Amino acid sequence: MNRLFMVCAAALFLACTDIPEGLCDDDSACLPGLRCQEGVCAGCAGDDACQAWEMCAADRRCALREGMCATNAQCKTWESCGASHTCELVEGFCLSGSDCGAHENCDESTKQCVLQDGRCNSASNCGSSYLWAPSCDADNWCRTAPSSGNDVLIWGTLSEGSCNHDGISSVMSPTRVQVGFGCYSSSDRDAAFVSPSGRVYYLDGEEKPKRVKIFVPDTFSSEDGVRSYPFNGSRNDTLVPAPACSATDDVSSFIMQAGTGAIAYTCSSHTGPITYYDRAGAVVVSGFRVLAWNASGYMLGARDTSKLHLLTPERSERLVSGLPDRFIDSISVVDVRAHSTGFMMAVRRQVTNTLELWRIDHEGVATFDGTYGAVPENANPTTAGVLDMTGALYSESLLTTGAHPDIIVRRRPDNTVGTIIYSEDSAPASVNYGSNYERLFNFLHISILFTGP
């Protein structure tokens, strides 16, 4: 009897409130806003008849309170409905930069944390446009730095005989090539350095007047799936100010300091003693041709053609001692590298045509370190080369066998026979243009080798 009365009362109530009647086992069988009460879908009489995150609306249906939710579908795509029935930010999403790491920004459109330029969570975030394999440091910066051997670079070409297909790579990885140069971007050994941070500085002859630029790698352009070398690639490279040179005056040479990467340059039209200037236009040193500049501020160079001198950071001068008599007459300088305790200098004895390594300390005292061995018997002899950071000498040469491919030989100052560490014979069968620039190889046609300071 009571059950029949309740059903009739519920039916009468629904009719009076214009809410469809219905029987139910739970709330899911009822229309939105109704609750299952003793087997019948019924409207609410007050907020206490609804869930805590709901209110009783004017039509006597339970509705969400403002700012509350019942399911994820009632939140933004970057939110979920939490235990307190409010929309909460999903992990990995953001509303502002404060929701991200210090190395990330919040993307306005996707509400996701994105890495800032040059930042990373792992090495895979650093891309492949580096000369050396990058790592992701503890401070979330992508780092790439040369190591012994890898600090010797080839300024080569992707198309032998073409002036506008230059590429740079380590001698140890000629398939890892960066591109983006004009026809006259570099002209000789002293026109390029790789900085301690791995950036390439070069003297750009593509534009007038000549200026030092910091190389910014370019990507291959693509049209209808056909890739091509980037046109006028040096245009986006960073210009290094040279205020000491006039608007029509070329930078004629520059030197880089080890450790800091600071540069000092000369101006082509300046007469009198050779003078080097810094980026602000202040004089760094005058009357002294600098061969190398180490991290402690010492310089090695010459004031005339017959003697070497050491300059202290205070610019006091010391004549280098310990070298053979009549140094310039009997020995010619092949290359000089800065060192933490002074300088390394590869020289050629003209009488015997042998190559030697000497070290010069901060007191200006030179000591003999060792003799470089011969090139392999199937390589052409060579007396040129550049030094890596350990004192090994790298020289371009040719094989005397086969098609006489270009090679690079590494020799150590222990009188052992050198090792061929680069050969154009190792280039894949289809590279560069022939592979639509999907596979790269840096060739040595009219190339230079260059290193750090």
Tab-separated table of C-alpha atoms in Angstrom:
chain	number	residue	atom	x	y	z
A	1	MET	CA	0.000	0.000	0.000
A	2	ASN	CA	2.766	2.448	0.928
A	3	ARG	CA	4.732	1.506	-2.188
A	4	LEU	CA	1.742	2.218	-4.414
A	5	PHE	CA	1.200	5.526	-2.644
A	6	MET	CA	4.824	6.611	-3.184
A	7	VAL	CA	4.726	5.749	-6.884
A	8	CYS	CA	1.449	7.661	-7.331
A	9	ALA	CA	2.845	10.620	-5.375
A	10	ALA	CA	6.023	10.657	-7.469
A	11	ALA	CA	4.011	10.446	-10.680
A	12	LEU	CA	1.794	13.331	-9.524
A	13	PHE	CA	4.890	15.389	-8.570
A	14	LEU	CA	6.506	14.789	-11.977
A	15	ALA	CA	3.327	15.754	-13.738
A	16	CYS	CA	3.081	18.960	-11.729
A	17	THR	CA	6.708	19.896	-12.367
A	18	ASP	CA	6.550	18.957	-16.052
A	19	ILE	CA	9.374	16.370	-15.629
A	20	PRO	CA	8.922	13.084	-17.550
A	21	GLU	CA	8.214	10.177	-15.328
A	22	GLY	CA	10.437	7.061	-15.340
A	23	LEU	CA	11.385	4.102	-13.314
A	24	CYS	CA	15.040	3.432	-12.441
A	25	ASP	CA	17.519	1.328	-10.611
A	26	ASP	CA	20.169	4.072	-10.355
A	27	ASP	CA	20.843	7.628	-11.570
A	28	SER	CA	22.165	6.432	-14.956
A	29	ALA	CA	18.641	5.461	-16.011
A	30	CYS	CA	17.375	9.008	-15.439
A	31	LEU	CA	17.461	12.086	-17.627
A	32	PRO	CA	20.250	14.597	-16.897
A	33	GLY	CA	19.601	16.428	-13.650
A	34	LEU	CA	17.235	13.816	-12.168
A	35	ARG	CA	18.047	11.390	-9.405
A	36	CYS	CA	16.821	7.851	-8.807
A	37	GLN	CA	14.813	7.933	-5.594
A	38	GLU	CA	13.226	4.648	-4.476
A	39	GLY	CA	13.045	3.357	-8.062
A	40	VAL	CA	11.630	6.543	-9.591
A	41	CYS	CA	13.468	9.342	-11.440
A	42	ALA	CA	12.707	12.469	-9.448
A	43	GLY	CA	13.666	16.135	-9.535
A	44	CYS	CA	15.341	17.988	-6.699
A	45	ALA	CA	13.689	20.126	-4.066
A	46	GLY	CA	16.928	21.793	-2.937
A	47	ASP	CA	20.714	21.707	-3.184
A	48	ASP	CA	20.940	19.029	-0.516
A	49	ALA	CA	19.214	16.614	-2.912
A	50	CYS	CA	22.133	16.977	-5.369
A	51	GLN	CA	25.778	15.991	-5.244
A	52	ALA	CA	28.169	18.278	-3.427
A	53	TRP	CA	29.481	19.690	-6.735
A	54	GLU	CA	25.932	20.396	-7.991
A	55	MET	CA	23.075	22.766	-7.248
A	56	CYS	CA	19.323	22.468	-7.703
A	57	ALA	CA	18.421	24.630	-10.693
A	58	ALA	CA	15.129	26.452	-11.303
A	59	ASP	CA	13.789	23.534	-13.353
A	60	ARG	CA	14.396	21.299	-10.307
A	61	ARG	CA	17.230	19.480	-11.995
A	62	CYS	CA	20.658	19.066	-10.463
A	63	ALA	CA	23.213	21.079	-12.441
A	64	LEU	CA	26.978	21.605	-12.067
A	65	ARG	CA	28.062	24.429	-9.839
A	66	GLU	CA	30.177	27.032	-11.603
A	67	GLY	CA	33.797	25.875	-11.837
A	68	MET	CA	32.914	22.270	-10.962
A	69	CYS	CA	32.893	19.094	-13.066
A	70	ALA	CA	31.660	15.521	-12.999
A	71	THR	CA	33.636	14.057	-15.934
A	72	ASN	CA	36.754	14.903	-17.980
A	73	ALA	CA	34.528	15.851	-20.920
A	74	GLN	CA	33.395	18.932	-18.978
A	75	CYS	CA	36.999	20.268	-18.819
A	76	LYS	CA	39.400	21.704	-21.405
A	77	THR	CA	41.493	19.251	-23.422
A	78	TRP	CA	44.516	20.055	-21.229
A	79	GLU	CA	42.547	19.411	-17.993
A	80	SER	CA	40.971	16.477	-16.173
A	81	CYS	CA	38.213	16.344	-13.568
A	82	GLY	CA	39.956	15.784	-10.266
A	83	ALA	CA	38.890	14.198	-6.994
A	84	SER	CA	37.537	17.553	-5.780
A	85	HIS	CA	35.383	17.748	-8.941
A	86	THR	CA	37.267	20.752	-10.279
A	87	CYS	CA	39.126	20.828	-13.602
A	88	GLU	CA	42.810	20.313	-12.908
A	89	LEU	CA	45.795	20.757	-15.213
A	90	VAL	CA	47.010	17.472	-16.681
A	91	GLU	CA	50.707	16.727	-16.164
A	92	GLY	CA	52.685	17.873	-19.226
A	93	PHE	CA	50.312	20.743	-19.963
A	94	CYS	CA	50.521	24.347	-18.812
A	95	LEU	CA	48.663	27.611	-18.429
A	96	SER	CA	51.787	29.763	-18.171
A	97	GLY	CA	55.542	29.450	-18.087
A	98	SER	CA	55.408	28.920	-14.327
A	99	ASP	CA	53.874	25.488	-14.982
A	100	CYS	CA	56.961	24.476	-17.016
A	101	GLY	CA	60.608	23.925	-16.305
A	102	ALA	CA	63.034	26.856	-16.312
A	103	HIS	CA	64.262	25.702	-19.749
A	104	GLU	CA	60.746	25.562	-21.270
A	105	ASN	CA	58.004	27.919	-22.451
A	106	CYS	CA	54.228	27.394	-22.421
A	107	ASP	CA	52.799	27.211	-25.948
A	108	GLU	CA	49.671	29.417	-26.073
A	109	SER	CA	47.801	27.259	-28.574
A	110	THR	CA	48.552	23.725	-27.377
A	111	LYS	CA	49.044	24.534	-23.666
A	112	GLN	CA	52.062	22.273	-23.670
A	113	CYS	CA	55.542	22.973	-22.367
A	114	VAL	CA	57.997	23.373	-25.248
A	115	LEU	CA	61.777	23.566	-25.088
A	116	GLN	CA	63.475	26.925	-25.447
A	117	ASP	CA	66.037	27.294	-28.253
A	118	GLY	CA	69.163	25.321	-27.503
A	119	ARG	CA	67.615	23.604	-24.443
A	120	CYS	CA	66.944	19.909	-23.982
A	121	ASN	CA	65.698	17.094	-21.778
A	122	SER	CA	67.874	14.547	-23.578
A	123	ALA	CA	70.464	14.548	-26.375
A	124	SER	CA	67.728	13.533	-28.842
A	125	ASN	CA	66.224	17.034	-28.417
A	126	CYS	CA	69.404	18.644	-29.766
A	127	GLY	CA	68.914	17.757	-33.429
A	128	SER	CA	71.539	16.723	-35.956
A	129	SER	CA	72.858	20.053	-37.258
A	130	TYR	CA	75.957	19.941	-35.049
A	131	LEU	CA	79.484	19.196	-36.228
A	132	TRP	CA	79.957	16.921	-33.224
A	133	ALA	CA	77.436	14.673	-31.522
A	134	PRO	CA	75.662	16.839	-28.914
A	135	SER	CA	74.949	16.011	-25.287
A	136	CYS	CA	72.300	17.367	-22.925
A	137	ASP	CA	73.989	18.827	-19.870
A	138	ALA	CA	72.628	18.825	-16.321
A	139	ASP	CA	71.498	22.435	-16.853
A	140	ASN	CA	69.377	21.342	-19.855
A	141	TRP	CA	71.595	23.012	-22.462
A	142	CYS	CA	72.595	21.253	-25.666
A	143	ARG	CA	76.390	21.081	-25.725
A	144	THR	CA	78.713	20.104	-28.520
A	145	ALA	CA	82.431	20.582	-28.275
A	146	PRO	CA	85.429	19.305	-30.220
A	147	SER	CA	87.694	16.646	-28.796
A	148	SER	CA	91.172	15.626	-29.873
A	149	GLY	CA	91.186	15.001	-33.621
A	150	ASN	CA	87.643	16.264	-33.977
A	151	ASP	CA	88.975	19.795	-33.497
A	152	VAL	CA	90.553	19.630	-36.974
A	153	LEU	CA	88.004	20.683	-39.578
A	154	ILE	CA	87.775	20.440	-43.339
A	155	TRP	CA	86.561	23.458	-45.295
A	156	GLY	CA	85.666	21.372	-48.314
A	157	THR	CA	82.979	21.029	-50.932
A	158	LEU	CA	79.943	18.929	-51.817
A	159	SER	CA	80.592	19.499	-55.537
A	160	GLU	CA	84.178	19.428	-56.765
A	161	GLY	CA	84.893	22.284	-59.146
A	162	SER	CA	81.941	24.363	-57.932
A	163	CYS	CA	82.507	27.500	-55.868
A	164	ASN	CA	79.086	27.628	-54.226
A	165	HIS	CA	78.795	24.217	-52.591
A	166	ASP	CA	81.188	24.595	-49.647
A	167	GLY	CA	80.805	22.417	-46.586
A	168	ILE	CA	82.558	22.033	-43.251
A	169	SER	CA	83.041	18.859	-41.252
A	170	SER	CA	85.428	17.255	-38.828
A	171	VAL	CA	88.175	15.223	-40.499
A	172	MET	CA	86.923	12.333	-38.362
A	173	SER	CA	83.321	12.487	-39.636
A	174	PRO	CA	83.178	13.799	-43.243
A	175	THR	CA	79.567	12.606	-43.599
A	176	ARG	CA	78.420	15.019	-40.854
A	177	VAL	CA	78.507	18.203	-42.940
A	178	GLN	CA	77.207	21.716	-42.345
A	179	VAL	CA	76.469	23.994	-45.310
A	180	GLY	CA	75.527	27.574	-46.139
A	181	PHE	CA	78.353	29.545	-47.778
A	182	GLY	CA	78.890	31.751	-50.804
A	183	CYS	CA	81.618	31.431	-53.425
A	184	TYR	CA	84.194	33.537	-51.587
A	185	SER	CA	83.451	32.817	-47.955
A	186	SER	CA	86.984	31.710	-47.098
A	187	SER	CA	90.308	31.907	-48.896
A	188	ASP	CA	93.226	30.669	-46.774
A	189	ARG	CA	94.314	28.823	-43.622
A	190	ASP	CA	94.158	31.880	-41.357
A	191	ALA	CA	90.655	32.829	-42.445
A	192	ALA	CA	88.741	30.438	-40.149
A	193	PHE	CA	88.811	29.163	-36.553
A	194	VAL	CA	86.573	26.891	-34.531
A	195	SER	CA	85.895	28.511	-31.158
A	196	PRO	CA	86.118	26.723	-27.778
A	197	SER	CA	82.312	26.426	-27.830
A	198	GLY	CA	82.351	24.778	-31.269
A	199	ARG	CA	81.186	27.811	-33.289
A	200	VAL	CA	82.975	28.495	-36.583
A	201	TYR	CA	84.315	32.031	-37.155
A	202	TYR	CA	85.464	32.885	-40.669
A	203	LEU	CA	86.483	35.830	-42.826
A	204	ASP	CA	83.676	36.310	-45.335
A	205	GLY	CA	84.827	37.483	-48.760
A	206	GLU	CA	81.361	37.120	-50.242
A	207	GLU	CA	80.365	40.640	-49.258
A	208	LYS	CA	82.288	43.897	-49.332
A	209	PRO	CA	83.951	44.986	-47.170
A	210	LYS	CA	85.278	41.700	-45.786
A	211	ARG	CA	84.194	41.000	-42.239
A	212	VAL	CA	84.476	38.208	-39.673
A	213	LYS	CA	81.258	36.232	-39.339
A	214	ILE	CA	79.996	33.487	-37.053
A	215	PHE	CA	78.679	30.648	-39.171
A	216	VAL	CA	74.977	29.742	-38.829
A	217	PRO	CA	74.265	26.388	-40.555
A	218	ASP	CA	71.601	26.359	-43.266
A	219	THR	CA	69.258	23.607	-44.392
A	220	PHE	CA	68.888	22.350	-47.924
A	221	SER	CA	66.007	24.033	-49.718
A	222	SER	CA	63.349	21.781	-51.226
A	223	GLU	CA	60.907	22.223	-54.101
A	224	ASP	CA	58.651	19.411	-55.281
A	225	GLY	CA	60.787	16.981	-53.306
A	226	VAL	CA	64.034	18.062	-54.998
A	227	ARG	CA	66.614	19.386	-52.543
A	228	SER	CA	69.258	21.930	-53.438
A	229	TYR	CA	72.177	23.713	-51.806
A	230	PRO	CA	70.985	26.887	-49.977
A	231	PHE	CA	71.479	30.017	-52.064
A	232	ASN	CA	73.384	32.921	-50.476
A	233	GLY	CA	73.797	30.959	-47.262
A	234	SER	CA	76.195	33.437	-45.643
A	235	ARG	CA	73.468	36.089	-45.460
A	236	ASN	CA	72.123	34.779	-42.138
A	237	ASP	CA	75.545	34.420	-40.500
A	238	THR	CA	76.257	36.650	-37.503
A	239	LEU	CA	78.401	39.695	-38.277
A	240	VAL	CA	81.208	40.422	-35.809
A	241	PRO	CA	81.606	44.226	-35.409
A	242	ALA	CA	84.889	45.745	-36.621
A	243	PRO	CA	84.551	49.447	-35.707
A	244	ALA	CA	88.279	50.118	-36.159
A	245	CYS	CA	87.934	49.484	-39.923
A	246	SER	CA	86.161	52.063	-42.056
A	247	ALA	CA	82.951	51.316	-43.937
A	248	THR	CA	85.003	50.510	-47.071
A	249	ASP	CA	87.965	48.883	-45.345
A	250	ASP	CA	88.363	45.091	-45.293
A	251	VAL	CA	89.250	43.078	-42.235
A	252	SER	CA	92.460	41.566	-43.543
A	253	SER	CA	93.125	38.935	-40.833
A	254	PHE	CA	92.034	37.894	-37.365
A	255	ILE	CA	93.277	35.793	-34.473
A	256	MET	CA	91.248	33.995	-31.781
A	257	GLN	CA	92.087	33.558	-28.108
A	258	ALA	CA	91.957	30.038	-26.712
A	259	GLY	CA	89.592	29.523	-23.795
A	260	THR	CA	87.574	32.723	-24.252
A	261	GLY	CA	86.995	32.733	-28.023
A	262	ALA	CA	87.748	36.487	-28.113
A	263	ILE	CA	89.005	37.760	-31.455
A	264	ALA	CA	91.410	40.500	-32.545
A	265	TYR	CA	91.448	41.718	-36.149
A	266	THR	CA	93.507	43.889	-38.492
A	267	CYS	CA	92.326	46.411	-41.104
A	268	SER	CA	93.676	46.233	-44.658
A	269	SER	CA	94.132	49.981	-45.275
A	270	HIS	CA	95.922	50.789	-42.019
A	271	THR	CA	99.557	51.747	-42.553
A	272	GLY	CA	102.490	51.581	-40.164
A	273	PRO	CA	102.964	48.796	-37.582
A	274	ILE	CA	100.469	45.939	-37.784
A	275	THR	CA	97.719	46.576	-35.227
A	276	TYR	CA	95.053	44.269	-33.830
A	277	TYR	CA	91.737	45.611	-32.487
A	278	ASP	CA	88.963	44.105	-30.384
A	279	ARG	CA	85.203	44.193	-31.068
A	280	ALA	CA	84.924	47.600	-29.432
A	281	GLY	CA	87.682	49.053	-31.638
A	282	ALA	CA	90.307	49.236	-28.874
A	283	VAL	CA	93.907	48.265	-29.628
A	284	VAL	CA	94.806	44.755	-28.435
A	285	VAL	CA	98.440	44.770	-29.597
A	286	SER	CA	100.489	46.737	-32.116
A	287	GLY	CA	103.745	46.151	-33.996
A	288	PHE	CA	103.541	42.420	-33.470
A	289	ARG	CA	102.315	39.721	-35.916
A	290	VAL	CA	100.384	37.297	-33.701
A	291	LEU	CA	100.685	33.575	-34.406
A	292	ALA	CA	98.687	32.317	-31.397
A	293	TRP	CA	96.965	33.668	-28.278
A	294	ASN	CA	96.386	31.424	-25.285
A	295	ALA	CA	93.736	31.440	-22.561
A	296	SER	CA	96.110	33.046	-20.043
A	297	GLY	CA	96.547	36.098	-22.286
A	298	TYR	CA	100.036	35.284	-23.602
A	299	MET	CA	100.760	35.816	-27.306
A	300	LEU	CA	103.357	34.214	-29.570
A	301	GLY	CA	104.454	36.059	-32.677
A	302	ALA	CA	107.127	38.070	-34.435
A	303	ARG	CA	108.191	41.681	-34.851
A	304	ASP	CA	110.458	40.898	-37.812
A	305	THR	CA	111.206	37.921	-40.022
A	306	SER	CA	114.073	36.447	-38.013
A	307	LYS	CA	112.960	36.002	-34.390
A	308	LEU	CA	110.017	34.792	-32.336
A	309	HIS	CA	108.778	36.758	-29.333
A	310	LEU	CA	106.468	36.080	-26.405
A	311	LEU	CA	104.135	38.806	-25.141
A	312	THR	CA	102.848	38.603	-21.574
A	313	PRO	CA	99.258	39.591	-20.687
A	314	GLU	CA	100.726	42.977	-19.618
A	315	ARG	CA	102.349	43.182	-23.099
A	316	SER	CA	105.920	42.968	-21.896
A	317	GLU	CA	108.083	41.233	-24.491
A	318	ARG	CA	110.424	38.248	-24.231
A	319	LEU	CA	112.627	36.890	-27.005
A	320	VAL	CA	112.006	33.148	-27.377
A	321	SER	CA	115.117	31.204	-26.380
A	322	GLY	CA	116.163	27.596	-26.850
A	323	LEU	CA	115.516	27.412	-30.591
A	324	PRO	CA	118.311	26.439	-33.011
A	325	ASP	CA	120.654	29.233	-34.137
A	326	ARG	CA	119.524	31.155	-37.189
A	327	PHE	CA	115.972	29.931	-36.479
A	328	ILE	CA	114.222	31.377	-39.500
A	329	ASP	CA	116.989	30.331	-41.895
A	330	SER	CA	116.992	26.716	-40.789
A	331	ILE	CA	113.399	26.189	-39.641
A	332	SER	CA	110.026	27.351	-40.996
A	333	VAL	CA	106.855	27.461	-38.901
A	334	VAL	CA	104.173	25.021	-40.072
A	335	ASP	CA	101.484	25.691	-37.444
A	336	VAL	CA	101.096	27.046	-33.901
A	337	ARG	CA	98.471	26.133	-31.294
A	338	ALA	CA	97.811	27.689	-27.916
A	339	HIS	CA	98.360	25.522	-24.858
A	340	SER	CA	97.487	25.972	-21.186
A	341	THR	CA	101.179	26.378	-20.272
A	342	GLY	CA	102.307	28.183	-23.420
A	343	PHE	CA	102.304	27.130	-27.077
A	344	MET	CA	102.897	24.151	-29.367
A	345	MET	CA	104.717	24.830	-32.623
A	346	ALA	CA	105.166	22.442	-35.555
A	347	VAL	CA	108.209	23.377	-37.641
A	348	ARG	CA	110.044	22.093	-40.709
A	349	ARG	CA	113.822	21.770	-40.757
A	350	GLN	CA	114.653	22.941	-44.238
A	351	VAL	CA	118.023	21.137	-44.510
A	352	THR	CA	116.692	17.684	-43.604
A	353	ASN	CA	113.064	18.352	-44.634
A	354	THR	CA	111.827	16.830	-41.392
A	355	LEU	CA	108.951	17.988	-39.198
A	356	GLU	CA	109.327	18.603	-35.463
A	357	LEU	CA	107.161	19.646	-32.510
A	358	TRP	CA	108.478	22.288	-30.105
A	359	ARG	CA	106.869	23.680	-26.949
A	360	ILE	CA	107.280	27.260	-25.719
A	361	ASP	CA	106.445	28.065	-22.094
A	362	HIS	CA	105.315	31.333	-20.491
A	363	GLU	CA	108.929	32.302	-19.848
A	364	GLY	CA	109.629	32.179	-23.572
A	365	VAL	CA	111.797	29.052	-23.336
A	366	ALA	CA	111.479	26.598	-26.242
A	367	THR	CA	112.040	22.857	-25.764
A	368	PHE	CA	112.136	20.105	-28.366
A	369	ASP	CA	109.203	17.664	-28.031
A	370	GLY	CA	109.619	15.152	-30.861
A	371	THR	CA	109.909	14.400	-34.559
A	372	TYR	CA	106.963	13.567	-36.767
A	373	GLY	CA	107.238	10.303	-38.669
A	374	ALA	CA	106.891	9.840	-42.395
A	375	VAL	CA	103.603	9.559	-44.265
A	376	PRO	CA	102.504	6.006	-45.231
A	377	GLU	CA	104.446	4.632	-48.207
A	378	ASN	CA	101.378	4.832	-50.481
A	379	ALA	CA	100.907	8.563	-49.760
A	380	ASN	CA	102.617	11.551	-51.326
A	381	PRO	CA	105.081	13.297	-48.971
A	382	THR	CA	103.870	16.540	-47.410
A	383	THR	CA	105.429	19.150	-45.133
A	384	ALA	CA	102.283	21.212	-44.478
A	385	GLY	CA	99.598	20.623	-41.889
A	386	VAL	CA	97.675	21.797	-38.823
A	387	LEU	CA	97.931	20.754	-35.176
A	388	ASP	CA	95.187	19.245	-33.059
A	389	MET	CA	94.972	20.008	-29.337
A	390	THR	CA	97.385	17.164	-28.452
A	391	GLY	CA	100.130	18.141	-30.906
A	392	ALA	CA	99.336	15.600	-33.646
A	393	LEU	CA	99.818	16.990	-37.167
A	394	TYR	CA	97.164	16.607	-39.901
A	395	SER	CA	98.173	17.017	-43.549
A	396	GLU	CA	96.385	16.817	-46.881
A	397	SER	CA	97.934	14.445	-49.385
A	398	LEU	CA	97.198	12.040	-52.240
A	399	LEU	CA	97.369	8.281	-52.501
A	400	THR	CA	99.942	7.152	-55.043
A	401	THR	CA	97.784	4.165	-55.979
A	402	GLY	CA	94.450	3.709	-57.730
A	403	ALA	CA	92.730	6.904	-58.831
A	404	HIS	CA	94.970	8.968	-56.502
A	405	PRO	CA	92.182	10.066	-54.146
A	406	ASP	CA	92.661	12.930	-51.710
A	407	ILE	CA	93.566	11.807	-48.199
A	408	ILE	CA	94.392	13.283	-44.792
A	409	VAL	CA	97.295	11.845	-42.805
A	410	ARG	CA	97.690	12.161	-39.036
A	411	ARG	CA	101.229	12.018	-37.622
A	412	ARG	CA	102.272	12.070	-33.979
A	413	PRO	CA	105.590	13.516	-32.749
A	414	ASP	CA	107.004	10.088	-31.872
A	415	ASN	CA	108.670	9.363	-35.235
A	416	THR	CA	106.173	6.609	-36.080
A	417	VAL	CA	104.663	6.322	-39.564
A	418	GLY	CA	101.508	8.360	-39.987
A	419	THR	CA	97.948	7.045	-40.316
A	420	ILE	CA	95.433	7.797	-43.075
A	421	ILE	CA	92.337	8.977	-41.189
A	422	TYR	CA	90.371	10.368	-44.174
A	423	SER	CA	90.134	9.200	-47.775
A	424	GLU	CA	87.765	10.185	-50.545
A	425	ASP	CA	87.692	6.470	-51.397
A	426	SER	CA	85.442	6.050	-48.352
A	427	ALA	CA	82.679	8.240	-49.819
A	428	PRO	CA	79.425	6.355	-50.516
A	429	ALA	CA	78.715	5.590	-54.169
A	430	SER	CA	75.877	8.097	-54.333
A	431	VAL	CA	76.228	11.247	-52.238
A	432	ASN	CA	75.407	14.945	-52.211
A	433	TYR	CA	73.567	15.948	-55.416
A	434	GLY	CA	73.455	12.307	-56.563
A	435	SER	CA	71.481	11.331	-53.450
A	436	ASN	CA	69.238	14.422	-53.435
A	437	TYR	CA	71.476	15.547	-50.523
A	438	GLU	CA	70.112	12.770	-48.329
A	439	ARG	CA	73.646	11.366	-47.906
A	440	LEU	CA	76.550	13.777	-47.569
A	441	PHE	CA	80.323	13.601	-47.916
A	442	ASN	CA	82.787	16.470	-47.653
A	443	PHE	CA	85.379	16.383	-50.461
A	444	LEU	CA	88.795	18.067	-50.424
A	445	HIS	CA	88.822	19.891	-53.767
A	446	ILE	CA	90.728	23.197	-53.228
A	447	SER	CA	90.054	22.840	-49.502
A	448	ILE	CA	91.719	23.997	-46.304
A	449	LEU	CA	92.147	22.405	-42.899
A	450	PHE	CA	91.495	24.647	-39.907
A	451	THR	CA	91.394	24.219	-36.143
A	452	GLY	CA	90.835	26.014	-32.864
A	453	PRO	CA	93.146	28.777	-31.617
